[in-house]
mmCIF file of C-alpha atoms in Angstrom:
data_model
loop_
_atom_site.group_PDB
_atom_site.id
_atom_site.type_symbol
_atom_site.label_atom_id
_atom_site.label_comp_id
_atom_site.label_asym_id
_atom_site.label_seq_id
_atom_site.Cartn_x
_atom_site.Cartn_y
_atom_site.Cartn_z
ATOM 1 C CA MET R 72 -4.275 18.425 27.921
ATOM 2 C CA LYS R 73 -4.015 15.989 25.004
ATOM 3 C CA LYS R 74 -7.287 15.167 23.233
ATOM 4 C CA HIS R 75 -6.539 11.794 21.717
ATOM 5 C CA ARG R 76 -9.589 9.683 20.888
ATOM 6 C CA ALA R 77 -7.625 6.455 20.412
ATOM 7 C CA LEU R 78 -4.863 4.571 22.220
ATOM 8 C CA TYR R 79 -2.967 1.484 21.078
ATOM 9 C CA CYS R 80 -0.780 -0.144 23.729
ATOM 10 C CA ALA R 81 1.599 -3.086 23.653
ATOM 11 C CA PHE R 82 4.081 -4.578 26.091
ATOM 12 C CA ASP R 83 6.585 -4.872 23.237
ATOM 13 C CA LEU R 84 9.728 -3.086 22.177
ATOM 14 C CA PHE R 85 8.795 -1.080 19.101
ATOM 15 C CA PRO R 86 9.851 -0.941 16.352
ATOM 16 C CA THR R 87 11.950 -4.092 15.836
ATOM 17 C CA SER R 88 12.547 -6.624 13.065
ATOM 18 C CA LYS R 89 10.139 -9.115 14.663
ATOM 19 C CA GLY R 90 6.781 -10.063 13.199
ATOM 20 C CA ALA R 91 4.979 -8.569 16.198
ATOM 21 C CA SER R 92 6.345 -5.170 15.249
ATOM 22 C CA THR R 93 4.966 -5.508 11.718
ATOM 23 C CA HIS R 94 1.571 -6.417 13.136
ATOM 24 C CA ILE R 95 1.615 -3.485 15.572
ATOM 25 C CA THR R 96 2.508 -1.091 12.757
ATOM 26 C CA TYR R 97 -0.443 -2.034 10.563
ATOM 27 C CA PHE R 98 -3.035 -2.384 13.306
ATOM 28 C CA ALA R 99 -2.006 0.804 15.103
ATOM 29 C CA ASN R 100 -2.098 2.723 11.834
ATOM 30 C CA ALA R 101 -5.584 1.327 11.160
ATOM 31 C CA LEU R 102 -6.714 2.643 14.546
ATOM 32 C CA PHE R 103 -5.143 6.062 14.061
ATOM 33 C CA ASP R 104 -6.416 6.413 10.495
ATOM 34 C CA PHE R 105 -9.926 5.692 11.755
ATOM 35 C CA PHE R 106 -9.752 8.259 14.560
ATOM 36 C CA GLY R 107 -7.540 10.848 12.898
ATOM 37 C CA GLY R 108 -4.580 10.255 15.230
ATOM 38 C CA GLY R 109 -3.940 8.974 18.714
ATOM 39 C CA MET R 110 -1.278 7.571 21.010
ATOM 40 C CA LEU R 111 0.888 4.458 20.692
ATOM 41 C CA PHE R 112 2.272 3.313 24.067
ATOM 42 C CA THR R 113 5.009 0.636 24.022
ATOM 43 C CA LEU R 114 8.285 -0.412 25.625
ATOM 44 C CA GLY R 115 11.535 1.332 24.821
ATOM 45 C CA ASN R 116 15.213 1.378 25.723
ATOM 46 C CA LYS R 117 18.197 3.722 25.433
ATOM 47 C CA GLU R 118 18.204 3.333 21.640
ATOM 48 C CA TYR R 119 14.719 4.844 21.348
ATOM 49 C CA LEU R 120 13.290 8.254 22.142
ATOM 50 C CA SER R 121 10.908 8.265 25.077
ATOM 51 C CA GLU R 122 8.460 10.396 23.101
ATOM 52 C CA GLU R 123 8.057 11.436 19.484
ATOM 53 C CA TRP R 124 5.336 12.581 17.112
ATOM 54 C CA GLU R 125 4.520 11.421 13.605
ATOM 55 C CA GLY R 126 1.876 13.789 12.349
ATOM 56 C CA SER R 127 -1.151 13.415 14.624
ATOM 57 C CA VAL R 128 0.228 10.260 16.275
ATOM 58 C CA GLN R 129 2.083 10.483 19.584
ATOM 59 C CA LEU R 130 4.455 7.614 20.344
ATOM 60 C CA LYS R 131 5.401 7.136 24.008
ATOM 61 C CA ARG R 132 7.705 4.464 25.405
ATOM 62 C CA MET R 133 8.337 3.163 28.896
ATOM 63 C CA GLN R 134 12.096 3.616 29.037
ATOM 64 C CA LYS R 135 12.976 2.250 32.468
ATOM 65 C CA GLN R 136 14.899 -1.024 32.240
ATOM 66 C CA ILE R 137 13.805 -3.492 34.918
ATOM 67 C CA PRO R 138 15.452 -6.959 34.710
ATOM 68 C CA ASN R 139 12.768 -8.760 36.703
ATOM 69 C CA PHE R 140 9.944 -9.616 34.296
ATOM 70 C CA TRP R 141 7.098 -9.365 36.817
ATOM 71 C CA LYS R 142 8.291 -6.055 38.215
ATOM 72 C CA ARG R 143 8.672 -4.761 34.675
ATOM 73 C CA THR R 144 5.066 -5.642 33.826
ATOM 74 C CA GLN R 145 3.857 -3.895 36.991
ATOM 75 C CA TYR R 146 5.851 -0.741 36.320
ATOM 76 C CA TYR R 147 4.633 -0.692 32.720
ATOM 77 C CA ALA R 148 0.999 -1.059 33.831
ATOM 78 C CA ASN R 149 1.375 1.825 36.303
ATOM 79 C CA GLU R 150 2.931 4.078 33.680
ATOM 80 C CA LEU R 151 0.211 3.200 31.179
ATOM 81 C CA TYR R 152 -2.549 3.795 33.735
ATOM 82 C CA ASN R 153 -1.179 7.275 34.495
ATOM 83 C CA GLU R 154 -1.105 8.017 30.788
ATOM 84 C CA ILE R 155 -4.707 6.887 30.354
ATOM 85 C CA GLN R 156 -5.795 9.185 33.181
ATOM 86 C CA SER R 157 -4.385 12.113 31.216
ATOM 87 C CA LEU R 158 -6.541 11.234 28.193
ATOM 88 C CA PRO R 159 -10.187 11.916 29.155
ATOM 89 C CA THR R 160 -11.307 12.069 25.519
ATOM 90 C CA LEU R 161 -10.444 8.437 24.720
ATOM 91 C CA GLU R 162 -13.127 6.540 22.805
ATOM 92 C CA VAL R 163 -11.323 3.283 21.993
ATOM 93 C CA VAL R 164 -8.322 1.593 23.595
ATOM 94 C CA HIS R 165 -6.805 -1.297 21.643
ATOM 95 C CA TYR R 166 -4.394 -3.461 23.623
ATOM 96 C CA ARG R 167 -2.543 -6.685 22.827
ATOM 97 C CA ASP R 168 -1.509 -8.254 26.141
ATOM 98 C CA ILE R 169 -2.709 -8.921 29.670
ATOM 99 C CA TRP R 170 -0.025 -6.615 31.080
ATOM 100 C CA SER R 171 -1.598 -3.624 29.329
ATOM 101 C CA ALA R 172 -4.988 -4.820 30.586
ATOM 102 C CA GLN R 173 -3.965 -4.057 34.176
ATOM 103 C CA ALA R 174 -4.201 -0.403 33.242
ATOM 104 C CA VAL R 175 -6.786 -0.451 30.459
ATOM 105 C CA LEU R 176 -9.478 -2.333 32.422
ATOM 106 C CA LYS R 177 -8.801 -0.699 35.776
ATOM 107 C CA GLY R 178 -11.620 1.232 37.411
ATOM 108 C CA LYS R 179 -14.439 3.085 35.686
ATOM 109 C CA ARG R 180 -13.912 3.882 32.004
ATOM 110 C CA ASN R 181 -15.806 5.760 29.308
ATOM 111 C CA TYR R 182 -13.957 4.197 26.366
ATOM 112 C CA LYS R 183 -14.521 0.917 24.526
ATOM 113 C CA THR R 184 -11.816 -1.771 24.600
ATOM 114 C CA VAL R 185 -10.417 -4.088 21.946
ATOM 115 C CA PHE R 186 -8.306 -6.996 23.212
ATOM 116 C CA GLU R 187 -6.014 -8.316 20.483
ATOM 117 C CA VAL R 188 -5.054 -11.900 21.374
ATOM 118 C CA ASN R 189 -2.060 -13.205 19.427
ATOM 119 C CA SER R 190 -0.811 -15.468 22.208
ATOM 120 C CA PHE R 191 -1.503 -16.643 25.745
ATOM 121 C CA PRO R 192 1.173 -15.963 28.389
ATOM 122 C CA SER R 193 -0.005 -19.099 30.219
ATOM 123 C CA VAL R 194 1.236 -21.086 27.199
ATOM 124 C CA GLU R 195 4.278 -19.041 26.188
ATOM 125 C CA LEU R 196 5.856 -18.036 29.510
ATOM 126 C CA PRO R 197 6.689 -21.630 30.586
ATOM 127 C CA TYR R 198 8.987 -21.814 27.524
ATOM 128 C CA ARG R 199 10.791 -18.707 28.705
ATOM 129 C CA TYR R 200 10.666 -19.498 32.430
ATOM 130 C CA PRO R 201 10.745 -23.310 32.837
ATOM 131 C CA LEU R 202 10.642 -23.016 36.653
ATOM 132 C CA LEU R 203 7.353 -21.118 36.593
ATOM 133 C CA SER R 204 5.059 -22.763 39.162
ATOM 134 C CA LYS R 205 1.669 -24.278 38.355
ATOM 135 C CA GLY R 206 0.125 -21.783 40.763
ATOM 136 C CA SER R 207 1.590 -18.871 38.814
ATOM 137 C CA ILE R 208 0.360 -20.328 35.530
ATOM 138 C CA GLU R 209 -3.155 -20.659 36.971
ATOM 139 C CA LYS R 210 -3.081 -17.035 38.113
ATOM 140 C CA ILE R 211 -2.089 -15.997 34.603
ATOM 141 C CA LYS R 212 -4.927 -18.086 33.121
ATOM 142 C CA ASN R 213 -7.389 -16.383 35.447
ATOM 143 C CA LEU R 214 -6.054 -13.019 34.370
ATOM 144 C CA GLU R 215 -6.469 -14.001 30.726
ATOM 145 C CA LYS R 216 -10.068 -14.990 31.412
ATOM 146 C CA GLN R 217 -10.823 -11.680 33.134
ATOM 147 C CA CYS R 218 -9.400 -9.744 30.173
ATOM 148 C CA LEU R 219 -11.476 -11.742 27.700
ATOM 149 C CA GLU R 220 -14.637 -11.278 29.743
ATOM 150 C CA LYS R 221 -14.219 -7.559 30.473
ATOM 151 C CA SER R 222 -13.142 -6.391 27.008
ATOM 152 C CA ASP R 223 -15.824 -5.093 24.679
ATOM 153 C CA SER R 224 -14.408 -6.832 21.608
ATOM 154 C CA ILE R 225 -11.731 -9.457 20.941
ATOM 155 C CA VAL R 226 -9.551 -9.726 17.842
ATOM 156 C CA VAL R 227 -7.618 -12.913 16.999
ATOM 157 C CA PRO R 228 -5.466 -13.844 13.976
ATOM 158 C CA SER R 229 -6.690 -17.430 13.507
ATOM 159 C CA GLN R 230 -9.757 -19.616 13.827
ATOM 160 C CA LEU R 231 -7.803 -21.930 16.138
ATOM 161 C CA ILE R 232 -7.298 -19.148 18.692
ATOM 162 C CA GLN R 233 -10.993 -18.299 18.433
ATOM 163 C CA GLU R 234 -11.898 -21.939 19.107
ATOM 164 C CA ARG R 235 -9.582 -22.091 22.122
ATOM 165 C CA ILE R 236 -11.054 -18.924 23.629
ATOM 166 C CA ILE R 237 -14.564 -20.341 23.273
ATOM 167 C CA GLN R 238 -13.593 -23.792 24.564
ATOM 168 C CA TYR R 239 -11.257 -22.916 27.444
ATOM 169 C CA TYR R 240 -12.604 -19.544 28.568
ATOM 170 C CA GLY R 241 -16.294 -19.775 27.742
ATOM 171 C CA ILE R 242 -16.412 -16.597 25.666
ATOM 172 C CA GLU R 243 -19.264 -16.155 23.174
ATOM 173 C CA LYS R 244 -18.279 -16.515 19.530
ATOM 174 C CA ASN R 245 -19.959 -13.280 18.423
ATOM 175 C CA LYS R 246 -17.578 -11.299 20.621
ATOM 176 C CA ILE R 247 -14.506 -12.616 18.763
ATOM 177 C CA ASN R 248 -13.361 -11.240 15.411
ATOM 178 C CA VAL R 249 -10.964 -13.375 13.345
ATOM 179 C CA ILE R 250 -8.593 -11.072 11.464
ATOM 180 C CA PRO R 251 -5.555 -12.953 10.100
ATOM 181 C CA ASN R 252 -2.167 -11.417 9.540
ATOM 182 C CA GLY R 253 -1.560 -9.826 6.172
ATOM 183 C CA ALA R 254 1.200 -9.105 3.701
ATOM 184 C CA GLU R 255 2.267 -6.362 1.342
ATOM 185 C CA ILE R 256 2.443 -7.407 -2.298
ATOM 186 C CA CYS R 257 6.083 -7.218 -3.384
ATOM 187 C CA GLU R 258 6.337 -5.275 -6.637
ATOM 188 C CA GLN R 259 9.976 -4.194 -6.331
ATOM 189 C CA HIS R 260 12.570 -6.283 -8.191
ATOM 190 C CA TYR R 261 15.875 -6.644 -6.338
ATOM 191 C CA PRO R 262 19.222 -7.962 -7.637
ATOM 192 C CA LYS R 263 20.394 -11.313 -6.281
ATOM 193 C CA LEU R 264 22.745 -11.136 -3.313
ATOM 194 C CA ILE R 265 24.443 -14.477 -4.013
ATOM 195 C CA GLN R 266 24.686 -16.601 -7.147
ATOM 196 C CA GLU R 267 24.123 -19.949 -5.437
ATOM 197 C CA GLU R 268 20.654 -21.426 -5.277
ATOM 198 C CA TYR R 269 19.106 -21.338 -1.808
ATOM 199 C CA ILE R 270 16.041 -22.006 0.281
ATOM 200 C CA ILE R 271 15.088 -19.687 3.134
ATOM 201 C CA TYR R 272 13.779 -19.624 6.675
ATOM 202 C CA PHE R 273 13.003 -16.274 8.276
ATOM 203 C CA GLY R 274 11.576 -15.171 11.579
ATOM 204 C CA ALA R 275 12.232 -15.974 15.228
ATOM 205 C CA VAL R 276 14.078 -19.112 16.319
ATOM 206 C CA GLN R 277 12.203 -20.339 19.393
ATOM 207 C CA LYS R 278 11.862 -24.112 19.795
ATOM 208 C CA TRP R 279 8.323 -24.195 18.424
ATOM 209 C CA GLN R 280 9.463 -22.720 15.097
ATOM 210 C CA GLY R 281 11.153 -26.030 14.209
ATOM 211 C CA VAL R 282 14.352 -24.609 12.712
ATOM 212 C CA ASP R 283 16.241 -27.568 14.184
ATOM 213 C CA ILE R 284 14.030 -29.898 12.123
ATOM 214 C CA LEU R 285 14.896 -27.953 8.988
ATOM 215 C CA LEU R 286 18.606 -28.212 9.781
ATOM 216 C CA LYS R 287 18.306 -31.958 10.379
ATOM 217 C CA SER R 288 16.620 -32.334 6.984
ATOM 218 C CA LEU R 289 19.560 -30.752 5.153
ATOM 219 C CA PRO R 290 21.895 -33.791 5.129
ATOM 220 C CA TYR R 291 19.192 -35.765 3.267
ATOM 221 C CA LEU R 292 18.586 -32.900 0.859
ATOM 222 C CA LEU R 293 22.268 -32.195 0.219
ATOM 223 C CA LYS R 294 22.866 -35.768 -0.920
ATOM 224 C CA MET R 295 20.739 -34.865 -3.941
ATOM 225 C CA LYS R 296 21.419 -31.107 -4.090
ATOM 226 C CA PRO R 297 25.033 -30.737 -2.868
ATOM 227 C CA ASP R 298 25.424 -27.084 -3.877
ATOM 228 C CA LEU R 299 22.256 -25.822 -2.218
ATOM 229 C CA LYS R 300 22.399 -23.194 0.543
ATOM 230 C CA LEU R 301 20.017 -22.497 3.415
ATOM 231 C CA VAL R 302 19.644 -18.838 4.353
ATOM 232 C CA ILE R 303 18.348 -18.263 7.892
ATOM 233 C CA CYS R 304 17.194 -14.700 8.480
ATOM 234 C CA CYS R 305 16.732 -14.352 12.240
ATOM 235 C CA SER R 306 14.570 -11.565 13.580
ATOM 236 C CA THR R 307 16.493 -11.896 16.855
ATOM 237 C CA ARG R 308 20.068 -11.309 17.986
ATOM 238 C CA PRO R 309 22.846 -13.847 17.195
ATOM 239 C CA ARG R 310 23.083 -15.089 20.791
ATOM 240 C CA GLU R 311 19.537 -16.442 20.583
ATOM 241 C CA SER R 312 20.589 -18.836 17.822
ATOM 242 C CA LYS R 313 23.549 -20.359 19.699
ATOM 243 C CA LEU R 314 21.968 -23.800 20.076
ATOM 244 C CA LEU R 315 21.085 -23.876 16.383
ATOM 245 C CA GLN R 316 24.608 -22.800 15.433
ATOM 246 C CA LYS R 317 25.933 -25.644 17.576
ATOM 247 C CA LEU R 318 23.633 -28.054 15.716
ATOM 248 C CA VAL R 319 24.956 -26.736 12.394
ATOM 249 C CA ARG R 320 28.509 -27.505 13.498
ATOM 250 C CA ARG R 321 27.558 -30.967 14.762
ATOM 251 C CA LEU R 322 25.904 -31.767 11.424
ATOM 252 C CA GLU R 323 28.917 -30.279 9.571
ATOM 253 C CA LEU R 324 26.709 -27.841 7.666
ATOM 254 C CA GLU R 325 28.796 -24.688 8.144
ATOM 255 C CA ASP R 326 29.412 -24.327 4.393
ATOM 256 C CA HIS R 327 25.733 -24.649 3.571
ATOM 257 C CA VAL R 328 24.044 -22.346 6.096
ATOM 258 C CA ILE R 329 24.106 -18.556 5.778
ATOM 259 C CA TRP R 330 23.058 -16.587 8.872
ATOM 260 C CA LYS R 331 21.525 -13.117 8.727
ATOM 261 C CA TYR R 332 20.241 -11.163 11.730
ATOM 262 C CA GLN R 333 17.670 -8.417 12.303
ATOM 263 C CA LEU R 334 17.459 -7.386 8.676
ATOM 264 C CA SER R 335 15.533 -4.342 7.554
ATOM 265 C CA LYS R 336 12.291 -4.962 5.705
ATOM 266 C CA GLN R 337 13.973 -4.226 2.387
ATOM 267 C CA GLU R 338 16.970 -6.473 3.099
ATOM 268 C CA LEU R 339 14.695 -9.354 4.065
ATOM 269 C CA SER R 340 12.578 -8.784 0.972
ATOM 270 C CA GLN R 341 15.706 -8.991 -1.183
ATOM 271 C CA TRP R 342 16.756 -12.324 0.289
ATOM 272 C CA LEU R 343 13.226 -13.701 0.163
ATOM 273 C CA GLN R 344 12.524 -12.714 -3.419
ATOM 274 C CA HIS R 345 15.248 -14.927 -4.866
ATOM 275 C CA ALA R 346 14.735 -17.979 -2.645
ATOM 276 C CA LEU R 347 13.615 -21.141 -4.416
ATOM 277 C CA ILE R 348 11.463 -22.227 -1.448
ATOM 278 C CA SER R 349 10.459 -20.725 1.894
ATOM 279 C CA VAL R 350 10.156 -23.207 4.766
ATOM 280 C CA ALA R 351 7.897 -22.962 7.851
ATOM 281 C CA PRO R 352 8.710 -26.169 9.807
ATOM 282 C CA LEU R 353 6.458 -25.495 12.825
ATOM 283 C CA LYS R 354 6.424 -28.142 15.547
ATOM 284 C CA GLU R 355 3.452 -29.945 17.044
ATOM 285 C CA ASP R 356 3.598 -28.431 20.506
ATOM 286 C CA ALA R 357 1.329 -26.413 22.779
ATOM 287 C CA ARG R 358 2.413 -23.119 21.224
ATOM 288 C CA ASN R 359 1.155 -24.165 17.774
ATOM 289 C CA ILE R 360 -1.506 -26.787 18.585
ATOM 290 C CA GLU R 361 -3.258 -25.449 21.684
ATOM 291 C CA GLN R 362 -2.628 -21.732 21.293
ATOM 292 C CA GLY R 363 -2.440 -21.158 17.570
ATOM 293 C CA CYS R 364 -0.864 -18.433 15.443
ATOM 294 C CA SER R 365 -1.025 -16.837 12.011
ATOM 295 C CA PRO R 366 2.490 -17.180 10.566
ATOM 296 C CA LEU R 367 3.577 -13.971 8.881
ATOM 297 C CA LYS R 368 6.447 -15.805 7.211
ATOM 298 C CA ILE R 369 3.989 -17.857 5.170
ATOM 299 C CA MET R 370 1.954 -14.875 3.961
ATOM 300 C CA GLU R 371 4.988 -12.742 3.196
ATOM 301 C CA SER R 372 6.535 -15.596 1.207
ATOM 302 C CA MET R 373 3.319 -15.993 -0.790
ATOM 303 C CA ALA R 374 3.278 -12.241 -1.439
ATOM 304 C CA HIS R 375 6.821 -12.525 -2.854
ATOM 305 C CA LYS R 376 5.825 -15.388 -5.201
ATOM 306 C CA VAL R 377 8.009 -17.840 -3.276
ATOM 307 C CA PRO R 378 6.518 -21.336 -2.854
ATOM 308 C CA VAL R 379 6.060 -22.472 0.738
ATOM 309 C CA VAL R 380 6.670 -25.843 2.361
ATOM 310 C CA ALA R 381 5.156 -25.911 5.848
ATOM 311 C CA SER R 382 4.143 -28.296 8.606
ATOM 312 C CA SER R 383 0.567 -29.507 8.262
ATOM 313 C CA LEU R 384 -1.129 -27.989 11.321
ATOM 314 C CA GLN R 385 -4.503 -26.324 11.691
ATOM 315 C CA VAL R 386 -2.908 -22.876 11.692
ATOM 316 C CA THR R 387 -1.164 -23.530 8.362
ATOM 317 C CA GLN R 388 -4.173 -25.296 6.870
ATOM 318 C CA GLU R 389 -6.166 -22.103 7.472
ATOM 319 C CA ILE R 390 -3.843 -20.348 5.001
ATOM 320 C CA ILE R 391 -2.473 -22.994 2.611
ATOM 321 C CA THR R 392 -4.415 -25.411 0.430
ATOM 322 C CA HIS R 393 -2.068 -28.368 0.026
ATOM 323 C CA ASP R 394 -0.688 -28.940 -3.462
ATOM 324 C CA GLN R 395 -2.565 -25.911 -4.759
ATOM 325 C CA ASP R 396 -0.820 -22.869 -3.267
ATOM 326 C CA GLY R 397 1.762 -24.555 -1.052
ATOM 327 C CA ILE R 398 2.987 -27.889 0.273
ATOM 328 C CA LEU R 399 1.978 -29.206 3.701
ATOM 329 C CA ILE R 400 3.865 -32.106 5.260
ATOM 330 C CA GLN R 401 3.776 -33.941 8.565
ATOM 331 C CA SER R 402 5.561 -32.008 11.288
ATOM 332 C CA GLU R 403 8.898 -32.957 12.880
ATOM 333 C CA ARG R 404 10.020 -35.469 10.236
ATOM 334 C CA PRO R 405 13.395 -34.305 8.877
ATOM 335 C CA ARG R 406 13.667 -37.052 6.274
ATOM 336 C CA GLU R 407 10.205 -36.324 4.882
ATOM 337 C CA LEU R 408 10.933 -32.606 4.864
ATOM 338 C CA GLY R 409 14.186 -33.168 2.973
ATOM 339 C CA ARG R 410 12.405 -35.371 0.426
ATOM 340 C CA SER R 411 9.578 -32.865 -0.089
ATOM 341 C CA LEU R 412 12.041 -30.034 -0.580
ATOM 342 C CA TYR R 413 14.003 -32.078 -3.116
ATOM 343 C CA LEU R 414 10.889 -33.009 -5.109
ATOM 344 C CA LEU R 415 9.781 -29.390 -5.289
ATOM 345 C CA LEU R 416 13.272 -28.132 -6.146
ATOM 346 C CA SER R 417 13.327 -30.664 -8.992
ATOM 347 C CA ASP R 418 10.037 -29.442 -10.433
ATOM 348 C CA PRO R 419 10.261 -25.769 -11.540
ATOM 349 C CA PRO R 420 6.794 -25.785 -13.224
ATOM 350 C CA LYS R 421 5.237 -26.966 -9.951
ATOM 351 C CA ARG R 422 7.038 -24.223 -8.028
ATOM 352 C CA GLU R 423 5.767 -21.656 -10.499
ATOM 353 C CA LEU R 424 2.173 -22.915 -10.246
ATOM 354 C CA LEU R 425 2.217 -22.928 -6.445
ATOM 355 C CA SER R 426 3.743 -19.451 -6.237
ATOM 356 C CA GLN R 427 1.290 -17.928 -8.709
ATOM 357 C CA ASN R 428 -1.713 -19.450 -6.921
ATOM 358 C CA ALA R 429 -0.359 -18.299 -3.572
ATOM 359 C CA TYR R 430 0.237 -14.794 -4.876
ATOM 360 C CA GLN R 431 -3.340 -14.636 -6.138
ATOM 361 C CA LYS R 432 -4.667 -15.819 -2.773
ATOM 362 C CA ILE R 433 -2.776 -13.061 -0.959
ATOM 363 C CA GLN R 434 -4.164 -10.459 -3.348
ATOM 364 C CA ASN R 435 -7.717 -11.711 -2.863
ATOM 365 C CA GLN R 436 -7.743 -12.485 0.869
ATOM 366 C CA TYR R 437 -4.664 -11.470 2.815
ATOM 367 C CA THR R 438 -3.350 -8.020 1.992
ATOM 368 C CA TRP R 439 -2.942 -5.689 4.939
ATOM 369 C CA VAL R 440 -5.485 -3.370 3.322
ATOM 370 C CA ILE R 441 -8.103 -6.125 3.555
ATOM 371 C CA GLN R 442 -7.234 -6.997 7.157
ATOM 372 C CA THR R 443 -7.082 -3.439 8.465
ATOM 373 C CA GLN R 444 -10.463 -2.714 6.880
ATOM 374 C CA LYS R 445 -11.873 -5.596 8.938
ATOM 375 C CA LEU R 446 -10.328 -4.049 12.047
ATOM 376 C CA GLN R 447 -11.797 -0.637 11.279
ATOM 377 C CA ASN R 448 -15.197 -2.315 10.957
ATOM 378 C CA VAL R 449 -14.749 -3.472 14.571
ATOM 379 C CA TYR R 450 -14.049 0.103 15.652
ATOM 380 C CA HIS R 451 -17.085 1.318 13.726
ATOM 381 C CA GLN R 452 -19.337 -1.182 15.509
ATOM 382 C CA LEU R 453 -17.994 -0.115 18.920
ATOM 383 C CA ILE R 454 -18.546 3.565 18.183
ATOM 384 C CA GLU R 455 -22.086 2.792 16.968
ATOM 385 C CA GLU R 456 -22.755 0.964 20.246
ATOM 386 C CA ASN R 457 -21.492 3.970 22.207
ATOM 387 C CA ILE R 458 -23.827 6.288 20.300
ATOM 388 C CA VAL R 459 -26.797 3.978 20.893
ATOM 389 C CA CYS R 460 -25.971 3.757 24.605
#
């Protein structure tokens, strides 16, 4: 029988090029470093092994492919529950979604639980399933509330998410730990991949990311910078950018937009390092205003000494100080975005000042070493409580 003391579980395919995968990597490693090993339980598919070991860490994946989302969550929860029953020595279970909670919080347990809240399905699922009924959304909200109430500790990446949990779910503030995303300082120097000057967007391409706003800003920008390129590094597959590709054709921007998909960490770093500006054009919608986030793209850009232009929302204001280590502009205004990009492109000393200040901020506040130490402090407190009890 396995004697793992720690379990990290996530209803996510792992590893992938998405930001969630980066977050899982660092937080799971923090857990396993603290406990000297453990199990990581995630989703898989035919491209992944169902089980593998990396030193003292056992990685298990639910391999069965179930097209129906709800049935898939149920099957995953059952598989996870069976796995938990085989691990009587567990001391801490860290989970990052309400689907894992169906197994983690089920029945009597001797371990402590950490609920990592990066998003709320009640906010995100309606984007993915527009026909989702109000009754179903309410059931999901109730499930979210139960998870928040029953977990021993809660970890969130932004103050906005903490505020929403307190306001909407009535959870006490002292139960919630704000641990933002982090970034690795880029010390490697890569050769340029293209000679043209370019700005960059990287990450997922859901509606709330505002990539369409960035594309609509380009015609204004190109009037003043006709040779400029925009590199879009999608963490998703090409088919998920079809609507944006159609917009590029409609705006006649084919010669100015370079598409890259599911790049490795090193490939992305190479493109990012030589960008003149990194853009995070987040929209003012429920995903960013009501739910909140902690945009990895902003922190990773700052860690690469690339100046950032982002929408001025609470989640970006938590990271960027306007005109000091980045530029914040009003969201969803293509003309204003184009103008701001042009002004910054035309002012190399300003870009240098912003990037240096941003780089210093990452070093002082936002490295992954700093964030994972905060997480390990949470584990330490839980273990102390167990000893006292």
